[in-house]
Amino acid sequence: SDFVLGFCAANIDSPYKDFAYFKEIFNELKKIWTTNLPNLKVVLVGEGGSDFNDENLIRFRSRDNNEVRTYISAMDLLLVPSKIDNVPNVIVEALLEGTPVIASRVGGIPDLLSHLDGDVFLTGVPLTDARKIVQMIGSANRELIKLKSKVDRKSTRLNSSHANISYAVFCLKKK
């Protein structure tokens, strides 16, 4: 089976999205990945990132919102190592799809992820963050991770003069 690690940005090469740090984590993951873990695959969604090549890389250049959500839902984990970000749509979309997120503790990201159990924030140390990912995989299978991250949700689509922006309102309920 495969474990799909994802990175998603309209412009992957934007210095604000810190794709360079994603690559550092991926390189550390490759060093510590063991045979008892699923096969590691990487999905990149967005324009750019052409300097990154790996035999386990799957690349999608779509900017269509429905397609992007489909790719996000297929990920087992979305990494968002942004240096600067207010309220990244990609995290909102991942939460709507039930895809776990590990992200930088910058801007509005902590507000989006504070309701989740566990340590969902990057440390800034690639090896430590790679170990966190391996530990997360080793402690539970993918389906349990996805179930843990799901929330009941309602979403409202708002129109903007520049683009459609997804605005999500999360309703946490005990079942």
Short mmCIF file of C-alpha atoms in Angstrom, two decimals:
data_model
loop_
_atom_site.label_atom_id
_atom_site.label_comp_id
_atom_site.label_asym_id
_atom_site.label_seq_id
_atom_site.Cartn_x
_atom_site.Cartn_y
_atom_site.Cartn_z
CA SER A 1 0.00 0.00 0.00
CA ASP A 2 1.01 3.64 -0.44
CA PHE A 3 1.20 6.61 1.91
CA VAL A 4 0.51 9.82 -0.03
CA LEU A 5 2.19 12.96 1.26
CA GLY A 6 0.93 16.14 -0.37
CA PHE A 7 1.84 19.76 -1.01
CA CYS A 8 -0.62 22.13 -2.64
CA ALA A 9 -0.21 25.77 -3.69
CA ALA A 10 -1.30 27.83 -6.67
CA ASN A 11 2.37 28.78 -7.06
CA ILE A 12 4.54 26.04 -5.56
CA ASP A 13 7.66 28.18 -6.02
CA SER A 14 6.33 31.09 -3.96
CA PRO A 15 8.86 31.78 -1.20
CA TYR A 16 5.93 32.24 1.20
CA LYS A 17 4.81 28.61 0.73
CA ASP A 18 8.32 27.31 1.58
CA PHE A 19 8.43 24.35 -0.79
CA ALA A 20 12.16 24.19 -0.02
CA TYR A 21 11.30 23.09 3.53
CA PHE A 22 8.87 20.49 2.19
CA LYS A 23 11.74 19.06 0.12
CA GLU A 24 14.00 18.97 3.20
CA ILE A 25 11.37 17.02 5.15
CA PHE A 26 10.88 14.65 2.20
CA ASN A 27 14.64 14.00 1.97
CA GLU A 28 14.74 13.20 5.71
CA LEU A 29 11.71 10.93 5.33
CA LYS A 30 13.45 8.96 2.59
CA LYS A 31 16.42 8.38 4.92
CA ILE A 32 14.37 7.09 7.85
CA TRP A 33 11.54 5.33 5.98
CA THR A 34 11.47 1.63 6.82
CA THR A 35 10.17 -1.39 4.97
CA ASN A 36 7.37 -1.95 7.49
CA LEU A 37 5.78 1.36 6.44
CA PRO A 38 3.64 1.82 3.31
CA ASN A 39 5.32 2.99 0.09
CA LEU A 40 5.91 6.73 0.23
CA LYS A 41 4.39 8.77 -2.62
CA VAL A 42 4.42 12.55 -3.06
CA VAL A 43 1.63 14.52 -4.72
CA LEU A 44 2.28 18.11 -5.81
CA VAL A 45 -0.74 20.18 -6.79
CA GLY A 46 -0.20 23.56 -8.45
CA GLU A 47 2.11 25.35 -10.82
CA GLY A 48 5.88 25.20 -10.34
CA GLY A 49 8.13 22.87 -8.42
CA SER A 50 9.86 21.79 -11.62
CA ASP A 51 13.21 21.54 -9.80
CA PHE A 52 11.83 18.65 -7.73
CA ASN A 53 11.95 15.21 -9.26
CA ASP A 54 11.60 11.85 -7.59
CA GLU A 55 10.55 8.41 -8.77
CA ASN A 56 7.67 8.55 -6.28
CA LEU A 57 6.38 11.95 -7.44
CA ILE A 58 2.91 12.51 -8.88
CA ARG A 59 2.30 16.03 -10.22
CA PHE A 60 -1.01 17.79 -10.96
CA ARG A 61 -1.00 21.29 -12.39
CA SER A 62 -4.74 21.93 -12.12
CA ARG A 63 -6.19 25.07 -10.56
CA ASP A 64 -9.78 23.88 -10.89
CA ASN A 65 -11.25 23.88 -7.37
CA ASN A 66 -13.12 20.59 -7.78
CA GLU A 67 -10.06 18.81 -9.14
CA VAL A 68 -7.84 20.23 -6.41
CA ARG A 69 -10.26 19.01 -3.72
CA THR A 70 -10.22 15.55 -5.32
CA TYR A 71 -6.41 15.47 -5.15
CA ILE A 72 -6.43 16.70 -1.54
CA SER A 73 -8.93 14.01 -0.54
CA ALA A 74 -6.61 11.35 -1.99
CA MET A 75 -3.74 12.51 0.22
CA ASP A 76 -3.00 10.76 3.50
CA LEU A 77 -1.29 13.86 4.86
CA LEU A 78 -1.03 17.45 3.64
CA LEU A 79 2.08 19.42 4.62
CA VAL A 80 1.73 23.21 4.75
CA PRO A 81 5.17 24.63 5.67
CA SER A 82 4.26 28.26 4.89
CA LYS A 83 6.53 31.04 6.13
CA ILE A 84 3.66 33.54 5.92
CA ASP A 85 -0.03 32.73 5.49
CA ASN A 86 -3.26 34.18 6.81
CA VAL A 87 -6.00 31.58 6.40
CA PRO A 88 -4.84 29.14 3.70
CA ASN A 89 -7.71 27.79 1.62
CA VAL A 90 -5.78 24.55 1.21
CA ILE A 91 -6.09 23.82 4.94
CA VAL A 92 -9.82 24.59 4.90
CA GLU A 93 -10.24 22.30 1.89
CA ALA A 94 -8.20 19.53 3.55
CA LEU A 95 -10.31 19.73 6.71
CA LEU A 96 -13.48 19.58 4.61
CA GLU A 97 -12.16 16.45 2.90
CA GLY A 98 -11.00 14.83 6.15
CA THR A 99 -7.33 14.95 5.12
CA PRO A 100 -4.92 15.37 8.05
CA VAL A 101 -2.71 18.46 8.02
CA ILE A 102 0.65 19.26 9.57
CA ALA A 103 1.50 22.93 9.14
CA SER A 104 3.66 25.84 10.23
CA ARG A 105 2.54 27.81 13.26
CA VAL A 106 2.20 31.14 11.41
CA GLY A 107 -0.57 33.65 10.69
CA GLY A 108 -4.08 32.23 11.02
CA ILE A 109 -3.01 28.58 10.71
CA PRO A 110 -3.07 27.88 14.48
CA ASP A 111 -6.68 29.13 14.59
CA LEU A 112 -7.65 26.68 11.84
CA LEU A 113 -5.99 23.68 13.50
CA SER A 114 -6.35 24.36 17.23
CA HIS A 115 -9.42 22.11 17.54
CA LEU A 116 -7.50 19.01 16.41
CA ASP A 117 -6.01 16.47 18.79
CA GLY A 118 -2.28 15.90 18.70
CA ASP A 119 0.69 17.91 17.58
CA VAL A 120 -0.15 19.20 14.12
CA PHE A 121 2.53 21.89 13.87
CA LEU A 122 5.91 21.75 12.17
CA THR A 123 8.96 22.41 14.34
CA GLY A 124 11.27 23.93 11.73
CA VAL A 125 13.70 21.02 12.11
CA PRO A 126 13.38 18.70 9.07
CA LEU A 127 14.48 15.49 10.81
CA THR A 128 12.18 16.12 13.80
CA ASP A 129 9.25 16.80 11.47
CA ALA A 130 10.02 13.70 9.40
CA ARG A 131 10.06 11.60 12.59
CA LYS A 132 6.73 13.14 13.62
CA ILE A 133 5.22 11.98 10.32
CA VAL A 134 6.64 8.45 10.69
CA GLN A 135 5.39 8.28 14.27
CA MET A 136 1.96 9.40 13.16
CA ILE A 137 1.85 6.65 10.55
CA GLY A 138 3.22 4.04 12.91
CA SER A 139 0.79 4.83 15.72
CA ALA A 140 -2.34 4.21 13.65
CA ASN A 141 -3.28 3.18 10.18
CA ARG A 142 -4.31 5.69 7.54
CA GLU A 143 -8.04 5.19 7.97
CA LEU A 144 -7.86 5.93 11.70
CA ILE A 145 -5.82 9.05 11.01
CA LYS A 146 -8.40 10.23 8.48
CA LEU A 147 -11.30 9.45 10.80
CA LYS A 148 -9.64 11.35 13.62
CA SER A 149 -9.29 14.45 11.46
CA LYS A 150 -12.85 14.48 10.12
CA VAL A 151 -15.25 17.06 11.42
CA ASP A 152 -18.91 17.70 10.73
CA ARG A 153 -18.95 20.66 8.46
CA LYS A 154 -21.09 23.09 6.64
CA SER A 155 -19.66 25.19 3.86
CA THR A 156 -20.88 28.32 2.21
CA ARG A 157 -19.55 29.50 -1.13
CA LEU A 158 -19.02 33.23 -1.38
CA ASN A 159 -18.43 35.07 -4.64
CA SER A 160 -15.63 37.59 -4.95
CA SER A 161 -14.75 39.86 -7.84
CA HIS A 162 -11.43 38.01 -8.12
CA ALA A 163 -12.38 34.38 -7.53
CA ASN A 164 -14.68 32.05 -5.68
CA ILE A 165 -13.44 31.75 -2.14
CA SER A 166 -14.34 28.82 0.03
CA TYR A 167 -15.45 29.82 3.45
CA ALA A 168 -16.05 26.94 5.81
CA VAL A 169 -17.83 26.87 9.09
CA PHE A 170 -16.95 23.84 11.16
CA CYS A 171 -19.44 22.37 13.57
CA LEU A 172 -17.87 19.94 15.97
CA LYS A 173 -20.38 17.50 17.36
CA LYS A 174 -20.00 14.61 19.72
CA LYS A 175 -21.66 11.57 18.27
#
